[in-house]
C-alpha atoms as a printed R data frame, in Angstrom:
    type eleno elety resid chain resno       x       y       z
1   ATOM     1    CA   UNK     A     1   5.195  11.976  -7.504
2   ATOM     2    CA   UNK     A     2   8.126  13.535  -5.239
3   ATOM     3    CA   UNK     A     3   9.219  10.222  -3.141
4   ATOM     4    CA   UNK     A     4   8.982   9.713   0.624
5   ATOM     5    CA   UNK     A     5  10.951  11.675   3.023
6   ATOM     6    CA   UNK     A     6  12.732  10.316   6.124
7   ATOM     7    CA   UNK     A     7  10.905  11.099   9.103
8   ATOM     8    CA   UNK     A     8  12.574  13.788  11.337
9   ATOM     9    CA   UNK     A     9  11.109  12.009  14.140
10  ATOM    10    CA   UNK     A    10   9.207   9.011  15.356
11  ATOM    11    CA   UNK     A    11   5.578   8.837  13.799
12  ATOM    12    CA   UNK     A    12   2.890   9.600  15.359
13  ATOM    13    CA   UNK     A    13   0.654   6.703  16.833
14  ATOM    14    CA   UNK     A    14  -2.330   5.302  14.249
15  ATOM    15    CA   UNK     A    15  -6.035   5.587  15.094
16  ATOM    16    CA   UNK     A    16  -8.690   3.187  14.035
17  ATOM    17    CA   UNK     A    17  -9.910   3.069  10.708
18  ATOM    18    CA   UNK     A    18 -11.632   1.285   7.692
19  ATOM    19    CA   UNK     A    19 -10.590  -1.719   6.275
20  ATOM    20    CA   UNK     A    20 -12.027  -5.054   3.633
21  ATOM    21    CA   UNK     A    21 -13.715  -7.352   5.962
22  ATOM    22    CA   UNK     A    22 -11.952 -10.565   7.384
23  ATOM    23    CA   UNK     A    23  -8.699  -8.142   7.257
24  ATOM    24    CA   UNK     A    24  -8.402  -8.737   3.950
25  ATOM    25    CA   UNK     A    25  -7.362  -5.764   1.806
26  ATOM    26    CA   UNK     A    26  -7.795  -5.159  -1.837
27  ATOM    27    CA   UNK     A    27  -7.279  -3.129  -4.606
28  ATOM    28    CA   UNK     A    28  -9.725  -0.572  -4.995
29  ATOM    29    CA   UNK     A    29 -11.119  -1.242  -8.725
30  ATOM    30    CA   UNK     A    30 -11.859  -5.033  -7.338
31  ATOM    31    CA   UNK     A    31 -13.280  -4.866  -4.043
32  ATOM    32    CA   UNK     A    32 -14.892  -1.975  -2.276
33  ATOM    33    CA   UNK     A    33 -13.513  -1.294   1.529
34  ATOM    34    CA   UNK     A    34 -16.420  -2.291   4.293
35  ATOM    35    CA   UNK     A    35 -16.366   0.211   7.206
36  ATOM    36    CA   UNK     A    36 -16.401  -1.607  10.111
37  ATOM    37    CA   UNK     A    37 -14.605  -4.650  10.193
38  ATOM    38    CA   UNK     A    38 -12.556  -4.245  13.463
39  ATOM    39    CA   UNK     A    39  -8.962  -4.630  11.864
40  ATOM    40    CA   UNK     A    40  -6.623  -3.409  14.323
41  ATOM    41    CA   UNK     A    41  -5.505  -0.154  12.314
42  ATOM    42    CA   UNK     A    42  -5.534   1.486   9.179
43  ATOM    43    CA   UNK     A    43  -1.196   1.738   8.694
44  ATOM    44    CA   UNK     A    44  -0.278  -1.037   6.871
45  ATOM    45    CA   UNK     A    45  -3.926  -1.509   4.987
46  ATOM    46    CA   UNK     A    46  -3.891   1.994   4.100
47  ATOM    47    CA   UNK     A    47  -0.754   2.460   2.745
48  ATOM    48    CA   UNK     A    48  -1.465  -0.773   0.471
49  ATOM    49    CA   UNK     A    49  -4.744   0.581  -0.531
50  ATOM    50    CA   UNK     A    50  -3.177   3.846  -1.692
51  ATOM    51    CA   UNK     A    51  -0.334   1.879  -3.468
52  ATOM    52    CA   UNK     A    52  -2.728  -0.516  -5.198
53  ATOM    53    CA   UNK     A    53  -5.007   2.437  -5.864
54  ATOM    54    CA   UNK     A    54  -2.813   4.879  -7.598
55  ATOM    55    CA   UNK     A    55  -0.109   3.121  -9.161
56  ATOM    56    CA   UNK     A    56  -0.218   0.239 -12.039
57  ATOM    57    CA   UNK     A    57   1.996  -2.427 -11.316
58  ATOM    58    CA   UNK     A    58   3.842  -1.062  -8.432
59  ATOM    59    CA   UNK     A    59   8.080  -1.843  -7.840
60  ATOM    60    CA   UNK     A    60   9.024  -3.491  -4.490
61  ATOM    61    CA   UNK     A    61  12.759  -3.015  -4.281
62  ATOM    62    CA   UNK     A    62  14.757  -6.018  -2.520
63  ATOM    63    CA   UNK     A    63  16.278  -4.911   0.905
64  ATOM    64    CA   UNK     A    64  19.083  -7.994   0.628
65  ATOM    65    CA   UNK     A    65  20.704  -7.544   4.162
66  ATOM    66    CA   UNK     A    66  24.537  -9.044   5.155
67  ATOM    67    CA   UNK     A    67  24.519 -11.879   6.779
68  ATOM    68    CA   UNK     A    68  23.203 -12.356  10.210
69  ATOM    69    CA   UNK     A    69  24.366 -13.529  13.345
70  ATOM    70    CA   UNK     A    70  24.970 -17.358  13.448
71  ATOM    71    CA   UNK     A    71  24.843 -17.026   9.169
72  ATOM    72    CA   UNK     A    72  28.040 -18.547   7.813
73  ATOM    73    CA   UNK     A    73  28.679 -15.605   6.119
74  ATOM    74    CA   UNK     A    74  28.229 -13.362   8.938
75  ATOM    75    CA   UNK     A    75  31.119 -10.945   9.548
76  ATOM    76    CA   UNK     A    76  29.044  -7.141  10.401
77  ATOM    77    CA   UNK     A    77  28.274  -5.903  13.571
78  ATOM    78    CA   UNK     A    78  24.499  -5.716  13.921
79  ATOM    79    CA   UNK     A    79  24.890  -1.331  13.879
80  ATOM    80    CA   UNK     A    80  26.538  -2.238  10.498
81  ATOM    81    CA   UNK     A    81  23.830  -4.290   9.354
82  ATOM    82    CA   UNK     A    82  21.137  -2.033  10.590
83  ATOM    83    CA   UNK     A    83  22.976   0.985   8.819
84  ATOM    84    CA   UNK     A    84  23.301  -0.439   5.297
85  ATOM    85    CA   UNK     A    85  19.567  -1.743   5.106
86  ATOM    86    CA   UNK     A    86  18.708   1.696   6.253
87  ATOM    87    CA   UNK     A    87  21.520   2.835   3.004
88  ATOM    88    CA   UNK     A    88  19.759   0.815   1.168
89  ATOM    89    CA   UNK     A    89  16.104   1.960   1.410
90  ATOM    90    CA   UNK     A    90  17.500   5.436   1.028
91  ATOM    91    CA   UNK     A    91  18.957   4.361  -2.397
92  ATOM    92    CA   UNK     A    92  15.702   2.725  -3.450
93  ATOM    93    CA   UNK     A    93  13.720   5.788  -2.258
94  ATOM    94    CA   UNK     A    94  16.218   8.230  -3.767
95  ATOM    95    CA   UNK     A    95  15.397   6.621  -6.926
96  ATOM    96    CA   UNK     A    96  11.530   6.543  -6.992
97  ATOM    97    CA   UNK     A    97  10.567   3.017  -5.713
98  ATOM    98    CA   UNK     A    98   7.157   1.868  -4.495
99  ATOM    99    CA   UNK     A    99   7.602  -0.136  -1.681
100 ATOM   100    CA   UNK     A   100  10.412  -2.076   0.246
101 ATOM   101    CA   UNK     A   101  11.013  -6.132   0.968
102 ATOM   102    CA   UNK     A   102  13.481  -6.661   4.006
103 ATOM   103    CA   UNK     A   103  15.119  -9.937   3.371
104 ATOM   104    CA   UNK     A   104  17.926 -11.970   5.225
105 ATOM   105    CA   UNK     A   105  19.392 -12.969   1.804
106 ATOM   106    CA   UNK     A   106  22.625 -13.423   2.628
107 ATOM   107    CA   UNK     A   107  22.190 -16.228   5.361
108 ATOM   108    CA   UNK     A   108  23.372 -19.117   3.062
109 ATOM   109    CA   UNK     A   109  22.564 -22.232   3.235
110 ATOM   110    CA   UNK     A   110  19.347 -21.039   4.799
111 ATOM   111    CA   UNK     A   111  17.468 -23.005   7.259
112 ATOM   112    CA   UNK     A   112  14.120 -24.116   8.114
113 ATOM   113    CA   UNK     A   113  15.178 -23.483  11.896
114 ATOM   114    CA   UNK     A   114  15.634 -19.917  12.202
115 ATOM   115    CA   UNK     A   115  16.700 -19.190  15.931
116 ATOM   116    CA   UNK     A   116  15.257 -16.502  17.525
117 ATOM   117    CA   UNK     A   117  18.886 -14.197  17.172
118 ATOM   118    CA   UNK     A   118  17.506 -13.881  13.914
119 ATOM   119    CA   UNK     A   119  14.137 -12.364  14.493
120 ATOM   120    CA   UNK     A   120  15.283 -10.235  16.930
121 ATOM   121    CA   UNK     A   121  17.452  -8.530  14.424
122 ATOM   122    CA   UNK     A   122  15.623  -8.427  11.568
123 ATOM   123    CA   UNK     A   123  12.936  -6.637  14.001
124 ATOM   124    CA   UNK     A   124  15.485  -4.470  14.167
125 ATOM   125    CA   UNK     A   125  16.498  -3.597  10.979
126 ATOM   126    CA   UNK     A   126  12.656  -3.157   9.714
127 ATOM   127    CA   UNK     A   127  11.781  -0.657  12.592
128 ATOM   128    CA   UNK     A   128  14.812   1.326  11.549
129 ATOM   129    CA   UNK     A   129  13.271   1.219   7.702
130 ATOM   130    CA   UNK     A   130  10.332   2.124   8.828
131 ATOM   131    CA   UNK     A   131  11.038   5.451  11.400
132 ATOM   132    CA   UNK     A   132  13.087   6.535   8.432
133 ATOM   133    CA   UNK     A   133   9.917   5.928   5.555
134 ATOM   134    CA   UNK     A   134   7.063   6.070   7.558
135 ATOM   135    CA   UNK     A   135   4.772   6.200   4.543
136 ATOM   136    CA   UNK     A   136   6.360   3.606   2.227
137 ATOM   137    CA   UNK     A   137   4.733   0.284   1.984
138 ATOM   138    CA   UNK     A   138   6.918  -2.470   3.879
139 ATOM   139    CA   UNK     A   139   7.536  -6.037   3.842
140 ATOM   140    CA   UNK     A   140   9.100  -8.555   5.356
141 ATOM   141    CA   UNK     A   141  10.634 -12.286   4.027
142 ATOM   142    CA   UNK     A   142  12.670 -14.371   6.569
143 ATOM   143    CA   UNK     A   143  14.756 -17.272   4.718
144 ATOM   144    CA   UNK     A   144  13.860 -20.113   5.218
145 ATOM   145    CA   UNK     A   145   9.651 -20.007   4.855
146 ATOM   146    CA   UNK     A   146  10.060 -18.549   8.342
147 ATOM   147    CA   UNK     A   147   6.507 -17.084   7.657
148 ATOM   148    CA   UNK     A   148   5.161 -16.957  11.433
149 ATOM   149    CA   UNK     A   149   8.800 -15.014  12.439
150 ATOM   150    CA   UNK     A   150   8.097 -12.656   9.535
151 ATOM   151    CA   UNK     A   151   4.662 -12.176  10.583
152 ATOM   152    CA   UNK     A   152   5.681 -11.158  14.240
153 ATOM   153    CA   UNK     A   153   8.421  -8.928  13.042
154 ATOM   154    CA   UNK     A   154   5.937  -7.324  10.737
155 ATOM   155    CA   UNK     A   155   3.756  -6.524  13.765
156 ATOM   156    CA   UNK     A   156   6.457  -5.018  15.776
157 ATOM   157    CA   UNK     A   157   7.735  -2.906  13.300
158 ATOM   158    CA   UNK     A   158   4.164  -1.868  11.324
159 ATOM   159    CA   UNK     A   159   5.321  -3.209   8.226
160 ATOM   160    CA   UNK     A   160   2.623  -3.849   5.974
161 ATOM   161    CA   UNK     A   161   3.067  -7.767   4.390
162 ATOM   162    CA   UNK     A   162   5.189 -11.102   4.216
163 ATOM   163    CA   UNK     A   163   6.174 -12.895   1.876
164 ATOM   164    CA   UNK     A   164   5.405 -16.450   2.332
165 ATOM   165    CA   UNK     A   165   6.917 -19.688   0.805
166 ATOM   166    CA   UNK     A   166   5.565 -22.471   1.459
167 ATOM   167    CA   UNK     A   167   2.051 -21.491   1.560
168 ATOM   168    CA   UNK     A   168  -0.544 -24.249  -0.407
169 ATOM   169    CA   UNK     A   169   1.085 -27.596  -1.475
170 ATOM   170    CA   UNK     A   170   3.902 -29.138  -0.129
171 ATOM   171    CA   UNK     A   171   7.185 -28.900  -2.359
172 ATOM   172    CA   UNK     A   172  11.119 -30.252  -1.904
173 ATOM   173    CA   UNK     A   173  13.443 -27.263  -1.884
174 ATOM   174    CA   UNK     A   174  17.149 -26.646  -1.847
175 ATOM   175    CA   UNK     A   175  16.979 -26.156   2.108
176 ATOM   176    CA   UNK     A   176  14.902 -29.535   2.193
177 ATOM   177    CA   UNK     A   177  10.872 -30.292   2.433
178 ATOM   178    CA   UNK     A   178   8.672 -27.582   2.396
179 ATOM   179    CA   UNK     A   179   5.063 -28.551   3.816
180 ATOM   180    CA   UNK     A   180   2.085 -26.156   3.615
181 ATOM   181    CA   UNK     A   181   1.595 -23.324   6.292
182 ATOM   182    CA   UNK     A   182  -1.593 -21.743   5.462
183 ATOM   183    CA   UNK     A   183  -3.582 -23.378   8.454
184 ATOM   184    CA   UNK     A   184  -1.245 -22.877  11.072
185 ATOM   185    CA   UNK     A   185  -0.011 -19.401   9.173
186 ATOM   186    CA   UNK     A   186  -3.626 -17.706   9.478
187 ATOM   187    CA   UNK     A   187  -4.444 -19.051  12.646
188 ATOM   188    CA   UNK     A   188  -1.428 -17.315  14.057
189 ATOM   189    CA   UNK     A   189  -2.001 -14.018  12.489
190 ATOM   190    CA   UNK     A   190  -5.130 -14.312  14.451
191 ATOM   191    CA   UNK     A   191  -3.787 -15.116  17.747
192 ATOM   192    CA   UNK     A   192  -1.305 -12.222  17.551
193 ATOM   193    CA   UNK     A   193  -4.022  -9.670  16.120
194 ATOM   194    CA   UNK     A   194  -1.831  -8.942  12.944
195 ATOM   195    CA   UNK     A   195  -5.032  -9.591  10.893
196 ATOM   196    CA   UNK     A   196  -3.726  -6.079   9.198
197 ATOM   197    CA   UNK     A   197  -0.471  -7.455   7.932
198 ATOM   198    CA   UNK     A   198  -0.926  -9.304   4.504
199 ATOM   199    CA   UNK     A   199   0.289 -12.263   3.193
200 ATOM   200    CA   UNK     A   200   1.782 -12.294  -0.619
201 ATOM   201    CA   UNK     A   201   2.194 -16.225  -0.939
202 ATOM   202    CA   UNK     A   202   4.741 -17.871  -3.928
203 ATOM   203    CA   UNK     A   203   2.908 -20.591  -5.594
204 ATOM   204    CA   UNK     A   204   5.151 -23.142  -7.469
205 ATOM   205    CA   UNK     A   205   8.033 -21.441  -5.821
206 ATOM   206    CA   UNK     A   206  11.793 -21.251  -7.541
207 ATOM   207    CA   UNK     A   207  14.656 -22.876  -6.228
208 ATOM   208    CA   UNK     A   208  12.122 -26.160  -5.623
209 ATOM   209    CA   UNK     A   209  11.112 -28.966  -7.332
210 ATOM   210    CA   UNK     A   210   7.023 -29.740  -7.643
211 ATOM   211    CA   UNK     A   211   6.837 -32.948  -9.264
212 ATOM   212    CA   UNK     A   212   4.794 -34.089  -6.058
213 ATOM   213    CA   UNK     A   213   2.137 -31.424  -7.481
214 ATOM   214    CA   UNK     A   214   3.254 -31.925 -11.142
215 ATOM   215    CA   UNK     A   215  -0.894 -32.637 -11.904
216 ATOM   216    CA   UNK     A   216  -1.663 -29.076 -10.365
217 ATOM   217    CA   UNK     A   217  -1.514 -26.457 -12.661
218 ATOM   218    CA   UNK     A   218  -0.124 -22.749 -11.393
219 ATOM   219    CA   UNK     A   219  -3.511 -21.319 -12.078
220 ATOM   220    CA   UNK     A   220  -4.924 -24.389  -9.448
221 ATOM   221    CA   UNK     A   221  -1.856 -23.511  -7.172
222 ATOM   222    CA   UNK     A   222  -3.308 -19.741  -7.261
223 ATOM   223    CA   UNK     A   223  -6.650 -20.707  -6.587
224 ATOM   224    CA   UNK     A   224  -5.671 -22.717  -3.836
225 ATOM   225    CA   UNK     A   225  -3.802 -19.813  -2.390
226 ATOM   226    CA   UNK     A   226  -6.950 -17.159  -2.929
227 ATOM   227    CA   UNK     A   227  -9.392 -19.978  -1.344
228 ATOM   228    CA   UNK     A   228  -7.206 -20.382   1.355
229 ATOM   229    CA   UNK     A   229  -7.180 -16.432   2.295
230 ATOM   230    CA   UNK     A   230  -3.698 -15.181   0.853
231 ATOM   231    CA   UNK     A   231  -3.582 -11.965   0.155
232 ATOM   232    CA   UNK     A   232  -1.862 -11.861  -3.046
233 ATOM   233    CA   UNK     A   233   0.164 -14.784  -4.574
234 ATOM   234    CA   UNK     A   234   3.793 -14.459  -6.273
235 ATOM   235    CA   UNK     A   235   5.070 -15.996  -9.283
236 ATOM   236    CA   UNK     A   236   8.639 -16.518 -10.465
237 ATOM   237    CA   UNK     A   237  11.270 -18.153 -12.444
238 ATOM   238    CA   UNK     A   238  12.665 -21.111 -11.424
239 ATOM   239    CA   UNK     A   239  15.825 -19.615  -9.813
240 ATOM   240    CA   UNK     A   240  16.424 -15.942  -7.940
241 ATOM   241    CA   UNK     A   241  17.396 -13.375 -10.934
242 ATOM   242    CA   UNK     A   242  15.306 -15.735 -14.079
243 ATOM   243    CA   UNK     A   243  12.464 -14.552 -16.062
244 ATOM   244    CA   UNK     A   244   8.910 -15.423 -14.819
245 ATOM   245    CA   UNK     A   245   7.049 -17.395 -18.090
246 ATOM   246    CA   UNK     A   246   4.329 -14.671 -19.104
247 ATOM   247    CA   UNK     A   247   2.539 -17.302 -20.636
248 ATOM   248    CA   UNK     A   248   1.847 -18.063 -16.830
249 ATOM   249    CA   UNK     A   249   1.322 -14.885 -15.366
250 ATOM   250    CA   UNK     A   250  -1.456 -14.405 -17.841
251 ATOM   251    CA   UNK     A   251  -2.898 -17.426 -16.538
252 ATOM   252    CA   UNK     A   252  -3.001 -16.961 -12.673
253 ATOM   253    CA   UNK     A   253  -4.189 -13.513 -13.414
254 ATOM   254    CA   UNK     A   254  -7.092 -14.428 -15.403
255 ATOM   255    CA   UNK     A   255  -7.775 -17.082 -12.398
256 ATOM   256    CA   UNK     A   256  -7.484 -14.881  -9.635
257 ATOM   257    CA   UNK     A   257  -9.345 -12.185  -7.916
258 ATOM   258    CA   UNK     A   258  -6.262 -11.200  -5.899
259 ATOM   259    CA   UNK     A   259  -3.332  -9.398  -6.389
260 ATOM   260    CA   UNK     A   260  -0.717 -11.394  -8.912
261 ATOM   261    CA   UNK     A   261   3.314  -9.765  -8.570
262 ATOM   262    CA   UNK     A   262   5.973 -11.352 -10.628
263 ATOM   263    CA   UNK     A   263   9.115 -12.349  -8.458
264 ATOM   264    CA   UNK     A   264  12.060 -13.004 -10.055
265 ATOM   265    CA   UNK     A   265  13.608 -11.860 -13.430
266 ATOM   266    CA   UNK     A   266  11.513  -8.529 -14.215
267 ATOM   267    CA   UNK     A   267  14.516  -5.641 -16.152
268 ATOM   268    CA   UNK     A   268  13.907  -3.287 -17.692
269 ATOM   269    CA   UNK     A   269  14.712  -4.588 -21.038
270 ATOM   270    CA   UNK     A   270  11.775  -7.126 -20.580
271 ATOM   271    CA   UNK     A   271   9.013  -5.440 -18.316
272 ATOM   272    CA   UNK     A   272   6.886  -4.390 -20.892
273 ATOM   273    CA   UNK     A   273   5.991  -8.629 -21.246
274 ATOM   274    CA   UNK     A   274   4.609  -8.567 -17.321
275 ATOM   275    CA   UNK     A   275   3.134  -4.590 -17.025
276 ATOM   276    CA   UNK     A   276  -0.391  -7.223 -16.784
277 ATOM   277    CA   UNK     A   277   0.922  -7.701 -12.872
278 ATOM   278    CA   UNK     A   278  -0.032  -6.054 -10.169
279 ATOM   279    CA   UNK     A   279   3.270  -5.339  -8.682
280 ATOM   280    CA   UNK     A   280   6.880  -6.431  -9.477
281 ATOM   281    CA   UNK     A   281   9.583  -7.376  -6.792
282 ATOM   282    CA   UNK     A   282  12.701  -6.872  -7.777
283 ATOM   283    CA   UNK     A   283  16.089  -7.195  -6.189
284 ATOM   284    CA   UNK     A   284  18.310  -8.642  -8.391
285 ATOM   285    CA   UNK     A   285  18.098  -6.593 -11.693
286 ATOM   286    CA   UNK     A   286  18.920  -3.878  -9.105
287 ATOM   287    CA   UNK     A   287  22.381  -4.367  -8.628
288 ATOM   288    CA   UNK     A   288  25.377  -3.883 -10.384
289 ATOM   289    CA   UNK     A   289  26.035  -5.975 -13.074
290 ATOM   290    CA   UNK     A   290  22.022  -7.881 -12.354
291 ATOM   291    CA   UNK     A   291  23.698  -9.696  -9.751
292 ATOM   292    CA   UNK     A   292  22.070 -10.102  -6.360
293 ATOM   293    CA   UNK     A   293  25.063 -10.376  -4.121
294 ATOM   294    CA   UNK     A   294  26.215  -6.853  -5.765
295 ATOM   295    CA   UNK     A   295  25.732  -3.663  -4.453
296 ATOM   296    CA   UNK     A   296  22.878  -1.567  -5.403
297 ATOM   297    CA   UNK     A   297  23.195   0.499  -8.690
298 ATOM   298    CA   UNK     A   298  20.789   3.580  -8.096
299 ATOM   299    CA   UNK     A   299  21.450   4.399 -11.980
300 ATOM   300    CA   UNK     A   300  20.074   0.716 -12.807
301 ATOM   301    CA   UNK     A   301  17.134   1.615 -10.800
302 ATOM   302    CA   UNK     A   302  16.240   5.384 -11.807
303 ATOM   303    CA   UNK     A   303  16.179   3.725 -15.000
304 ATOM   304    CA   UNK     A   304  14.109   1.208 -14.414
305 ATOM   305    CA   UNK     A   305  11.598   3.448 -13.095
306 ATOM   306    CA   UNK     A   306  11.536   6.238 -15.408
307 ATOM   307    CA   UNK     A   307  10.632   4.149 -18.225
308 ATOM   308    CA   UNK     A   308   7.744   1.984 -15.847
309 ATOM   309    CA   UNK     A   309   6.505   5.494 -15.406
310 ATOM   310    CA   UNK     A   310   6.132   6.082 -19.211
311 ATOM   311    CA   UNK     A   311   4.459   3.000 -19.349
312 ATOM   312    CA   UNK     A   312   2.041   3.578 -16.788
313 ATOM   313    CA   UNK     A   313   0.362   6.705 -19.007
């Protein structure tokens, strides 16, 4: 399958279309698409359905941008910024990749209060990815658990999902106390009529500690997630760049109905142990040396995805 082509030009406006009722989307072999539902366009729904439809255990490459504005780290101009995302995607593209995550990675320490500087430019940065790959499936994470900012930049920009922390269960973090967002989460989707963007929620997310929820089991934390409307649920390793227990990604996809993607620590020397997933993300494996504040390594990732395309036969 030849990969996406930049766009020579900006794409042409979306008509209406089918999607799952509720807004919901997915994959094919599970749920059958209702006509009718009143979703507010097919873009980001349809390129998800294709993905989900005709490739097992799709690769979302990690989109780590430099540090923002107000970001310790910060030293780019925001053309700079925008340019190497836009590198970036190319790289992933060049290389075969299913789908894109946009992330403010770099913004160390992250906050819980992410100012509006930060939106604004991470709006930015994802319409540029997306005039360039109009067909490629997009997300969007904004550190920290900044899940109704991602939401609104995924509406300006028709990306397709967010990522969400923070989603069921409260947890204690490295940026501090995490509570859960799904309530007021959903009920803003609503009130902005992004109903089409979906939400991929982390369940005993890395980098936290969940001995307040030490009695709920990840397959519990999954169910929560499904009952409470996510769209697909994430699991991980404790820490960005560690292996995900399979022992526990057979579990919350024996659990679930929706969409399971592993998170952190998928290579290619161990992805045969996870090819039971529905999607990987994957940023730092990507980069030279498997570090995430490298640069990318397109030979790490062409790679990677020729031998995920012999396993898919």
């Amino acid at each position: 399958q030849a990969p996406p082509q930049p766009a020579s030009s900006s794409p042409a406006p979306r008509s209406l279309g089918p999607v799952e009722a509720g807004g919901r989307l997915l994959p094919a072999a599970r749920v059958p698409l209702l006509p009718g539902s009143g979703a507010k366009g097919p873009g980001a729904t349809m390129r998800l359905q294709r993905l989900w439809a005709s490739v097992r255990c799709a690769v979302l490459g990690m989109v780590h941008l430099r540090a923002l504005p107000g970001a310790p780290r910060h030293c780019l101009s925001v053309p700079q910024i925008v340019d190497k995302a836009v590198e970036e995607a190319a790289v992933y593209v060049e290389a075969g990749i299913d789908g894109l995550i946009v992330e403010n990675m770099h913004d160390i320490p992250y906050s819980p209060r992410v100012g509006p500087e930060v939106t604004a430019i991470m709006a930015a940065i994802c319409v540029a990815v997306r005039q360039s790959y109009p067909s490629l499936p997009l997300g969007v994470q904004m550190l920290s658990a900044a899940n109704q900012q991602a939401m609104a930049v995924a509406l300006a920009t028709d990306a397709d999902f967010i990522r969400a922390e923070g989603f069921v269960f409260s947890q204690i973090s490295d940026e501090g106390f995490l509570d859960a967002c799904a309530s007021d989460l959903l009920r803003y989707r609503k009130q902005i009529g992004a109903e089409n963007i979906q939400i991929f929620a982390d369940i005993k997310k890395k980098h936290s500690s969940h001995a307040l929820t030490a009695d709920v089991s990840i397959a519990e934390t999954g169910r929560a997630a499904e009952f409470f409307l996510a769209d697909g649920v994430i699991v991980t390793g404790i820490a960005t760049g560690q292996e995900t227990d399979p022992a526990q990604l057979k579990e919350v996809k024996e659990a679930l109905k929706i969409p399971v993607l592993v998170g952190s620590g998928v290579s290619y020397e161990n992805m045969e142990q996870y090819m039971a997933a529905d999607g990987f993300i994957i940023g730092s494996h990507f980069k030279e040396a498997g570090y995430w504040a490298n640069e990318l390594d397109p030979e790490r990732i062409k790679k990677f995805m020729s031998k995920i395309q012999q396993l898919r036969k």
